[in-house]
Every structure is written in C-alpha cells, then in structure tokens.
Amino acid sequence: MKKIRTEEAIGHVLCHDITQIVKDVKKGVAFKKGHVVTKEDIPVLLSIGKEHLYIWEKNEHMLHENEAAEILYNVCRNEHMTASEVKEGKIEVIAECDGVLKVDVERLMDINSIDEVMIATRHTNSQVKKGEKLAGTRVIPLLIQKATMEEVKKVAGSEPLLKLMPYLKQKVGIVTTGSEVYKGRIKDAFGPVIRQKLAPFNAEVLGQVIVDDKVEMITSAINDFLNQGADIIVCTGGMSVDPDDVTPSAIKETGAHIISYGAPVLPGAMFLLAYTEKGVPIMGLPGCVMYAGATIFDLVLPRIIAGEKISKKDLVRLGHGGLCTGCKPCTYPHCSFGKGE
C-alpha cells in the first residue's frame, strides 16, 4: 500500500473499504475496495475523517484482506453452507438448512493462535436454522503476508473446520412405564412433553404404548416398535434406582448395548442411552424431562435426530456446562446450558 493525501487521490484505486458511521443512523461502507476516487468524493472522504488514503501497490508476497478472508472461509466451509458477501475484509458462513453445527474446537484454537487471523464460530453442537450465521472470518490487517495464510492452510489440514448435520426424518416410538399410569390412577403427562420436544424436528411418532412396571412388558413394547421400523425409541418412567423401577433392565433385555446409565447433567443425571445391534438409539428418560424447562434430553435429542451416534465420551463432556441454573423464564438454547466446550 501507498499512503497519499486525500486531495491528491483523484484517479487512484482504493485498496480497502472505507466505513462511514453516522450515530443512530447508519454504519456502512461508503467506498468499496477498488473504487476509483473522483473529485466529488474528496469532500465526503474528508467529512468522515479520511485526510489520507491507502492506494494499492501490488506486492507478490502480500494478500489483500478480502483475499485472505476467502482463504479462511474455505478452511471453514462444508456441505450445507454458503458465504456472505465479502465486506470490509469479513466473510460470514451461513447455514443452508436446519441442523446441528459441529466445530473442530482444537483446530479452531490452533488457527486462532496464528497472529493476524481470526475465525469466530458458534458453540459446537449448536442447534441452527437455515439462514443463521455459523461463523465469521477475517484477518486483522489490511494486507497480510501470503506465508501467514499458507501457515493457516497447513494448520487447518484437508478437512473442513465446520460440519452441519441436517436433521433427518426419524420415526420415533414412545414407551411409557409405570403402574400408576398403566392402571389409570393418574393421567400420563410424559407423552405430550415428548411430542412437543420432537415437533421442531419434524419427527414421525409411530405411537405411544403405556405398560406396567414389568420387564417383559417393557421389552416387548420396545421390540414391537423396532419391528415397525422405529429409528429412535424413547422410554419414559422407571429410571430411578428403586427396586421397582425396571426400565434400565428391560432395555438391556432387548440385547441393546448400554452406552451409559447416568450422565453428568442436571437436570437429567438418571439418563440412559443404549444402541441396538442395528444402531437404533434407545433412550431412558428420567422424570425431570416431564417438568423441567431444559434437560439432558434437550442436549442429546438434536444430535440423535441429525444422525450422530453419541458415545460415552460425548456424554462425559457434557459435565462442563451441564448444570442448568433454572432461569425463569427458560431461555434455552440461548444460554450456557450444555455449552462447556
């Protein structure tokens, strides 16, 4: 770049965007990179405090901020994503569908440790909607060494930094246990809550079966849904350690592999996750799901709907950020719950 007096800039090409800020009115680009300065521009430029301008002097060892931002965007981008217009050296990554955002947090930290570059993302495992921002990229100076951007590409590697997992069309079977519900002593309150939580994901509920606290009845109900082609089984009730709470035993009797009985999340510590041989997830939900605003179910369900297979380690990670503070009114997912990474 070459710095010259604004009055001497007529006919020269700007090498960066120039922002104009009018308090309570606007903030935007007054002159874009590449603009050829005219005589009429001089008073405007002076009025926004630009007594000197930088004009482009081509250098084979340097990149303009917009070119560098494109490189950062390419490091991030993956399927189901698009880019915003380059503006003042910034590019935003936009979701092209609803889904769950996955961020390689370690590589993100490695890239942001390189001087003069930055990528800011939403939390990994965030629920996102089509058209929402996933990340923003830019470099700090107007011009940056090509060597720096080559280092970025080397550190980033060949895999995209971001992944957006679209929600899948899933068939769900609900098995509700409890002698008090089965025998009509009380009305089931779990079913409506589960349906309400499934609704945003356009899941198909195959049905809800209410059974007694008997292992064989619960196991049979689960297997019936599996035979109907269920992609997900949700079991409600009977998840405590009381002797007559047998849902965990019944899930095990189906032959499913128990990933974890218990999770470091409050509310939701008594959560159970298992997978059948064919990979169908079976979730045992504790009673808190019925009445709490946000629980372990809200953290895990979107990822399962998106087709992610949850591991024991995934559940263990939820401990950091896994304490719901019970805000009234509940603002989840726009809060810290489940966002420890």
Tab-separated table of C-alpha atoms in Angstrom:
chain	number	residue	atom	x	y	z
A	1	MET	CA	0.000	0.000	0.000
A	2	LYS	CA	0.974	3.601	-0.500
A	3	LYS	CA	-0.306	6.389	1.726
A	4	ILE	CA	-1.208	9.671	-0.019
A	5	ARG	CA	-3.095	12.868	0.849
A	6	THR	CA	-6.815	12.594	0.080
A	7	GLU	CA	-6.749	15.734	-2.082
A	8	GLU	CA	-4.138	14.003	-4.275
A	9	ALA	CA	-6.079	10.733	-4.604
A	10	ILE	CA	-8.213	11.585	-7.651
A	11	GLY	CA	-7.901	8.757	-10.167
A	12	HIS	CA	-6.293	6.338	-7.712
A	13	VAL	CA	-7.802	2.940	-6.712
A	14	LEU	CA	-8.686	2.315	-3.067
A	15	CYS	CA	-7.199	-0.870	-1.650
A	16	HIS	CA	-9.691	-1.212	1.227
A	17	ASP	CA	-13.287	-0.445	2.108
A	18	ILE	CA	-13.948	2.853	3.890
A	19	THR	CA	-16.641	2.797	6.553
A	20	GLN	CA	-18.937	5.714	7.329
A	21	ILE	CA	-20.606	5.878	10.745
A	22	VAL	CA	-23.448	8.290	11.439
A	23	LYS	CA	-24.616	7.905	15.060
A	24	ASP	CA	-28.092	6.380	15.356
A	25	VAL	CA	-28.459	6.490	11.566
A	26	LYS	CA	-26.110	4.070	9.843
A	27	LYS	CA	-22.844	2.222	9.755
A	28	GLY	CA	-21.816	1.002	6.341
A	29	VAL	CA	-19.329	1.034	3.531
A	30	ALA	CA	-19.118	4.461	1.896
A	31	PHE	CA	-16.428	3.486	-0.605
A	32	LYS	CA	-15.576	-0.072	-1.568
A	33	LYS	CA	-12.193	-1.570	-2.328
A	34	GLY	CA	-11.412	-0.968	-5.985
A	35	HIS	CA	-13.264	2.359	-6.131
A	36	VAL	CA	-11.598	4.989	-8.317
A	37	VAL	CA	-11.549	8.241	-6.373
A	38	THR	CA	-13.246	11.221	-8.100
A	39	LYS	CA	-13.160	14.928	-7.416
A	40	GLU	CA	-16.685	14.726	-5.936
A	41	ASP	CA	-15.511	12.100	-3.438
A	42	ILE	CA	-12.930	14.353	-1.783
A	43	PRO	CA	-15.338	16.385	0.445
A	44	VAL	CA	-17.115	13.191	1.546
A	45	LEU	CA	-13.855	11.474	2.425
A	46	LEU	CA	-12.661	14.478	4.391
A	47	SER	CA	-16.012	14.699	6.245
A	48	ILE	CA	-15.549	11.177	7.602
A	49	GLY	CA	-12.048	11.900	8.803
A	50	LYS	CA	-10.021	10.490	5.912
A	51	GLU	CA	-7.275	13.040	5.335
A	52	HIS	CA	-5.038	10.324	3.917
A	53	LEU	CA	-5.868	7.261	1.826
A	54	TYR	CA	-4.115	4.000	1.097
A	55	ILE	CA	-3.889	3.040	-2.524
A	56	TRP	CA	-2.993	-0.386	-3.777
A	57	GLU	CA	0.619	-1.181	-4.571
A	58	LYS	CA	0.794	-4.738	-5.833
A	59	ASN	CA	3.230	-6.977	-3.959
A	60	GLU	CA	3.669	-10.644	-4.810
A	61	HIS	CA	4.321	-11.508	-1.159
A	62	MET	CA	1.150	-9.910	0.237
A	63	LEU	CA	-2.587	-10.571	0.106
A	64	HIS	CA	-5.434	-8.111	0.464
A	65	GLU	CA	-7.743	-8.652	3.454
A	66	ASN	CA	-10.594	-9.795	1.191
A	67	GLU	CA	-8.437	-12.414	-0.489
A	68	ALA	CA	-7.256	-13.660	2.893
A	69	ALA	CA	-10.825	-13.803	4.213
A	70	GLU	CA	-11.706	-16.065	1.269
A	71	ILE	CA	-8.963	-18.460	2.378
A	72	LEU	CA	-10.333	-18.505	5.933
A	73	TYR	CA	-13.833	-19.149	4.607
A	74	ASN	CA	-12.550	-22.068	2.525
A	75	VAL	CA	-10.959	-23.512	5.667
A	76	CYS	CA	-14.393	-23.488	7.347
A	77	ARG	CA	-16.856	-24.350	4.611
A	78	ASN	CA	-18.536	-27.688	4.166
A	79	GLU	CA	-21.783	-29.045	2.752
A	80	HIS	CA	-24.981	-27.132	3.564
A	81	MET	CA	-23.108	-23.830	3.985
A	82	THR	CA	-22.734	-20.680	1.933
A	83	ALA	CA	-20.778	-17.429	2.208
A	84	SER	CA	-21.952	-13.891	2.774
A	85	GLU	CA	-20.660	-11.081	0.599
A	86	VAL	CA	-17.113	-10.050	1.465
A	87	LYS	CA	-17.466	-6.812	3.396
A	88	GLU	CA	-14.626	-4.880	4.999
A	89	GLY	CA	-12.465	-7.978	4.896
A	90	LYS	CA	-15.085	-10.166	6.629
A	91	ILE	CA	-16.947	-13.224	5.401
A	92	GLU	CA	-19.715	-14.942	7.360
A	93	VAL	CA	-20.584	-18.614	6.992
A	94	ILE	CA	-24.350	-19.106	6.633
A	95	ALA	CA	-26.406	-22.270	7.181
A	96	GLU	CA	-28.330	-23.566	4.171
A	97	CYS	CA	-30.515	-25.896	6.281
A	98	ASP	CA	-31.638	-26.616	9.832
A	99	GLY	CA	-29.295	-28.901	11.745
A	100	VAL	CA	-26.557	-29.372	14.329
A	101	LEU	CA	-23.272	-27.486	13.957
A	102	LYS	CA	-20.070	-29.375	14.676
A	103	VAL	CA	-16.842	-27.420	15.233
A	104	ASP	CA	-13.361	-28.940	15.474
A	105	VAL	CA	-12.534	-26.893	18.560
A	106	GLU	CA	-8.888	-27.930	18.804
A	107	ARG	CA	-8.114	-26.951	15.207
A	108	LEU	CA	-10.058	-23.716	15.662
A	109	MET	CA	-7.787	-22.848	18.591
A	110	ASP	CA	-4.697	-23.732	16.560
A	111	ILE	CA	-5.753	-21.436	13.709
A	112	ASN	CA	-6.653	-18.566	16.039
A	113	SER	CA	-3.224	-18.905	17.659
A	114	ILE	CA	-1.690	-17.658	14.395
A	115	ASP	CA	-1.103	-13.905	14.527
A	116	GLU	CA	-3.279	-11.580	12.410
A	117	VAL	CA	-6.058	-14.078	11.580
A	118	MET	CA	-9.336	-14.972	13.290
A	119	ILE	CA	-12.305	-17.285	12.968
A	120	ALA	CA	-15.232	-16.900	15.388
A	121	THR	CA	-17.855	-19.670	15.487
A	122	ARG	CA	-20.964	-20.615	17.371
A	123	HIS	CA	-20.593	-23.335	20.000
A	124	THR	CA	-20.066	-26.825	18.708
A	125	ASN	CA	-23.300	-28.895	18.838
A	126	SER	CA	-25.414	-25.738	18.491
A	127	GLN	CA	-28.885	-26.134	17.009
A	128	VAL	CA	-29.067	-23.866	13.975
A	129	LYS	CA	-31.716	-22.831	11.488
A	130	LYS	CA	-31.440	-22.150	7.784
A	131	GLY	CA	-30.099	-18.651	7.151
A	132	GLU	CA	-28.397	-18.282	10.539
A	133	LYS	CA	-24.721	-17.414	10.974
A	134	LEU	CA	-22.366	-20.265	11.786
A	135	ALA	CA	-19.053	-18.409	11.818
A	136	GLY	CA	-17.275	-15.213	10.828
A	137	THR	CA	-13.781	-14.893	9.369
A	138	ARG	CA	-11.352	-12.065	8.776
A	139	VAL	CA	-7.716	-11.036	9.015
A	140	ILE	CA	-6.651	-8.182	11.263
A	141	PRO	CA	-4.510	-6.005	8.930
A	142	LEU	CA	-5.479	-4.659	5.529
A	143	LEU	CA	-2.641	-6.608	3.955
A	144	ILE	CA	-1.210	-9.885	5.195
A	145	GLN	CA	1.769	-11.996	4.255
A	146	LYS	CA	0.983	-14.851	1.878
A	147	ALA	CA	3.218	-17.000	4.073
A	148	THR	CA	0.852	-16.450	7.010
A	149	MET	CA	-2.116	-17.710	5.017
A	150	GLU	CA	-0.091	-20.714	3.853
A	151	GLU	CA	0.518	-21.489	7.527
A	152	VAL	CA	-3.247	-21.256	8.146
A	153	LYS	CA	-3.929	-23.781	5.390
A	154	LYS	CA	-1.250	-26.119	6.734
A	155	VAL	CA	-2.584	-25.984	10.302
A	156	ALA	CA	-6.188	-26.409	9.104
A	157	GLY	CA	-5.404	-29.537	7.113
A	158	SER	CA	-7.598	-31.056	4.437
A	159	GLU	CA	-10.818	-31.491	6.444
A	160	PRO	CA	-13.273	-28.569	6.817
A	161	LEU	CA	-13.272	-26.922	10.223
A	162	LEU	CA	-17.092	-26.938	10.363
A	163	LYS	CA	-19.755	-29.547	9.714
A	164	LEU	CA	-23.509	-29.017	9.568
A	165	MET	CA	-25.537	-32.182	10.143
A	166	PRO	CA	-29.083	-31.751	8.771
A	167	TYR	CA	-31.962	-33.168	10.777
A	168	LEU	CA	-33.161	-36.492	9.403
A	169	LYS	CA	-36.740	-37.668	9.051
A	170	GLN	CA	-36.865	-40.033	12.047
A	171	LYS	CA	-39.578	-42.426	13.222
A	172	VAL	CA	-39.972	-42.464	16.997
A	173	GLY	CA	-41.647	-44.961	19.304
A	174	ILE	CA	-42.595	-43.894	22.845
A	175	VAL	CA	-42.789	-46.477	25.640
A	176	THR	CA	-44.243	-45.129	28.886
A	177	THR	CA	-43.856	-47.221	32.033
A	178	GLY	CA	-45.476	-47.013	35.447
A	179	SER	CA	-48.213	-48.985	37.167
A	180	GLU	CA	-49.909	-45.760	38.249
A	181	VAL	CA	-50.361	-44.708	34.614
A	182	TYR	CA	-50.977	-48.216	33.262
A	183	LYS	CA	-53.768	-48.829	35.773
A	184	GLY	CA	-55.345	-45.421	35.217
A	185	ARG	CA	-54.660	-43.969	38.634
A	186	ILE	CA	-53.075	-40.895	37.100
A	187	LYS	CA	-53.057	-39.417	33.618
A	188	ASP	CA	-49.885	-39.724	31.580
A	189	ALA	CA	-48.036	-36.380	31.438
A	190	PHE	CA	-44.892	-37.616	29.707
A	191	GLY	CA	-46.307	-38.257	26.235
A	192	PRO	CA	-47.348	-34.671	25.432
A	193	VAL	CA	-43.956	-33.355	26.559
A	194	ILE	CA	-42.066	-35.814	24.346
A	195	ARG	CA	-44.253	-34.980	21.349
A	196	GLN	CA	-43.715	-31.274	21.959
A	197	LYS	CA	-39.921	-31.737	22.050
A	198	LEU	CA	-39.980	-33.848	18.870
A	199	ALA	CA	-42.174	-31.416	16.930
A	200	PRO	CA	-39.439	-28.930	15.873
A	201	PHE	CA	-37.541	-31.767	14.197
A	202	ASN	CA	-40.489	-32.969	12.114
A	203	ALA	CA	-40.154	-36.463	13.587
A	204	GLU	CA	-42.874	-39.035	12.943
A	205	VAL	CA	-44.282	-40.522	16.151
A	206	LEU	CA	-45.216	-44.141	15.442
A	207	GLY	CA	-47.210	-44.253	18.643
A	208	GLN	CA	-47.089	-44.374	22.418
A	209	VAL	CA	-47.540	-47.572	24.418
A	210	ILE	CA	-48.233	-47.480	28.162
A	211	VAL	CA	-47.027	-50.551	30.070
A	212	ASP	CA	-46.790	-51.797	33.641
A	213	ASP	CA	-43.531	-51.883	35.620
A	214	LYS	CA	-42.670	-55.337	34.295
A	215	VAL	CA	-39.500	-56.131	32.387
A	216	GLU	CA	-41.192	-58.405	29.872
A	217	MET	CA	-43.882	-55.843	29.021
A	218	ILE	CA	-41.385	-53.023	28.523
A	219	THR	CA	-39.044	-55.200	26.449
A	220	SER	CA	-41.929	-56.396	24.296
A	221	ALA	CA	-43.115	-52.842	23.648
A	222	ILE	CA	-39.612	-51.763	22.605
A	223	ASN	CA	-39.254	-54.732	20.266
A	224	ASP	CA	-42.681	-54.042	18.726
A	225	PHE	CA	-41.569	-50.531	17.782
A	226	LEU	CA	-38.290	-51.857	16.409
A	227	ASN	CA	-40.264	-54.286	14.228
A	228	GLN	CA	-42.321	-51.328	12.968
A	229	GLY	CA	-39.115	-49.678	11.740
A	230	ALA	CA	-38.561	-47.151	14.520
A	231	ASP	CA	-35.365	-45.107	14.170
A	232	ILE	CA	-35.459	-43.959	17.804
A	233	ILE	CA	-37.058	-45.427	20.933
A	234	VAL	CA	-37.861	-43.204	23.916
A	235	CYS	CA	-38.703	-44.845	27.246
A	236	THR	CA	-40.236	-42.711	29.982
A	237	GLY	CA	-40.547	-43.593	33.649
A	238	GLY	CA	-38.932	-46.207	35.852
A	239	MET	CA	-35.435	-44.739	35.598
A	240	SER	CA	-34.504	-44.328	39.283
A	241	VAL	CA	-32.587	-46.848	41.397
A	242	ASP	CA	-35.685	-48.005	43.295
A	243	PRO	CA	-36.168	-51.811	43.140
A	244	ASP	CA	-39.484	-51.474	41.252
A	245	ASP	CA	-38.003	-49.158	38.587
A	246	VAL	CA	-37.060	-51.735	35.971
A	247	THR	CA	-36.819	-49.757	32.721
A	248	PRO	CA	-32.983	-49.977	32.526
A	249	SER	CA	-33.164	-53.762	32.973
A	250	ALA	CA	-35.858	-54.024	30.304
A	251	ILE	CA	-33.781	-52.014	27.820
A	252	LYS	CA	-30.824	-54.304	28.480
A	253	GLU	CA	-33.058	-57.358	27.906
A	254	THR	CA	-33.644	-56.254	24.297
A	255	GLY	CA	-29.979	-57.021	23.624
A	256	ALA	CA	-29.107	-53.349	23.200
A	257	HIS	CA	-25.648	-52.181	24.240
A	258	ILE	CA	-25.809	-49.749	27.158
A	259	ILE	CA	-23.595	-46.727	26.402
A	260	SER	CA	-24.250	-45.133	29.758
A	261	TYR	CA	-26.722	-45.274	32.606
A	262	GLY	CA	-26.193	-41.857	34.132
A	263	ALA	CA	-24.917	-38.556	32.732
A	264	PRO	CA	-23.114	-35.579	34.341
A	265	VAL	CA	-26.024	-33.245	33.633
A	266	LEU	CA	-28.527	-31.625	35.990
A	267	PRO	CA	-31.385	-31.998	35.408
A	268	GLY	CA	-31.012	-35.419	33.828
A	269	ALA	CA	-28.487	-37.450	35.833
A	270	MET	CA	-30.513	-40.690	35.551
A	271	PHE	CA	-30.498	-40.643	31.738
A	272	LEU	CA	-29.801	-43.905	29.913
A	273	LEU	CA	-28.553	-44.326	26.357
A	274	ALA	CA	-28.276	-47.632	24.516
A	275	TYR	CA	-27.969	-48.801	20.907
A	276	THR	CA	-29.336	-51.924	19.273
A	277	GLU	CA	-27.190	-54.105	17.027
A	278	LYS	CA	-28.550	-52.179	14.048
A	279	GLY	CA	-27.659	-48.855	15.634
A	280	VAL	CA	-31.128	-47.742	16.767
A	281	PRO	CA	-30.788	-45.490	19.860
A	282	ILE	CA	-32.914	-46.281	22.900
A	283	MET	CA	-33.177	-43.515	25.481
A	284	GLY	CA	-34.405	-43.927	29.033
A	285	LEU	CA	-35.640	-40.552	30.270
A	286	PRO	CA	-35.728	-39.545	33.947
A	287	GLY	CA	-38.769	-37.810	35.401
A	288	CYS	CA	-37.206	-34.329	35.200
A	289	VAL	CA	-37.844	-34.280	31.424
A	290	MET	CA	-41.549	-34.069	32.236
A	291	TYR	CA	-41.384	-30.802	34.173
A	292	ALA	CA	-38.003	-29.034	33.747
A	293	GLY	CA	-37.526	-26.411	31.039
A	294	ALA	CA	-34.314	-27.919	29.643
A	295	THR	CA	-32.669	-31.247	30.495
A	296	ILE	CA	-30.238	-33.841	29.179
A	297	PHE	CA	-32.897	-34.806	26.609
A	298	ASP	CA	-32.745	-31.346	25.024
A	299	LEU	CA	-28.949	-31.607	24.737
A	300	VAL	CA	-28.879	-35.072	23.194
A	301	LEU	CA	-32.048	-35.212	21.063
A	302	PRO	CA	-30.987	-32.798	18.271
A	303	ARG	CA	-27.735	-34.684	17.758
A	304	ILE	CA	-29.507	-38.022	17.592
A	305	ILE	CA	-32.135	-36.639	15.193
A	306	ALA	CA	-29.245	-35.457	12.998
A	307	GLY	CA	-27.885	-38.996	12.881
A	308	GLU	CA	-24.922	-38.630	15.244
A	309	LYS	CA	-24.023	-41.719	17.263
A	310	ILE	CA	-23.423	-40.486	20.817
A	311	SER	CA	-20.529	-42.052	22.710
A	312	LYS	CA	-19.791	-42.325	26.418
A	313	LYS	CA	-17.136	-39.632	25.927
A	314	ASP	CA	-19.714	-37.316	24.360
A	315	LEU	CA	-21.861	-37.650	27.465
A	316	VAL	CA	-18.886	-37.156	29.788
A	317	ARG	CA	-18.043	-33.874	28.003
A	318	LEU	CA	-21.486	-32.522	28.888
A	319	GLY	CA	-20.417	-32.231	32.523
A	320	HIS	CA	-18.671	-28.942	31.725
A	321	GLY	CA	-21.646	-26.643	31.204
A	322	GLY	CA	-24.093	-29.370	32.177
A	323	LEU	CA	-25.599	-27.539	35.148
A	324	CYS	CA	-28.857	-25.778	34.318
A	325	THR	CA	-29.346	-22.721	36.529
A	326	GLY	CA	-33.135	-22.867	36.224
A	327	CYS	CA	-33.667	-19.365	34.853
A	328	LYS	CA	-37.240	-18.084	34.805
A	329	PRO	CA	-38.340	-17.843	32.095
A	330	CYS	CA	-36.238	-20.570	30.483
A	331	THR	CA	-34.222	-19.193	27.549
A	332	TYR	CA	-32.636	-22.447	26.348
A	333	PRO	CA	-30.894	-22.850	23.888
A	334	HIS	CA	-29.835	-19.203	24.242
A	335	CYS	CA	-27.937	-19.800	27.463
A	336	SER	CA	-24.853	-21.563	28.839
A	337	PHE	CA	-26.545	-24.939	29.464
A	338	GLY	CA	-24.701	-27.671	27.596
A	339	LYS	CA	-22.132	-25.291	26.090
A	340	GLY	CA	-18.995	-26.174	28.007
A	341	GLU	CA	-16.744	-26.867	25.021
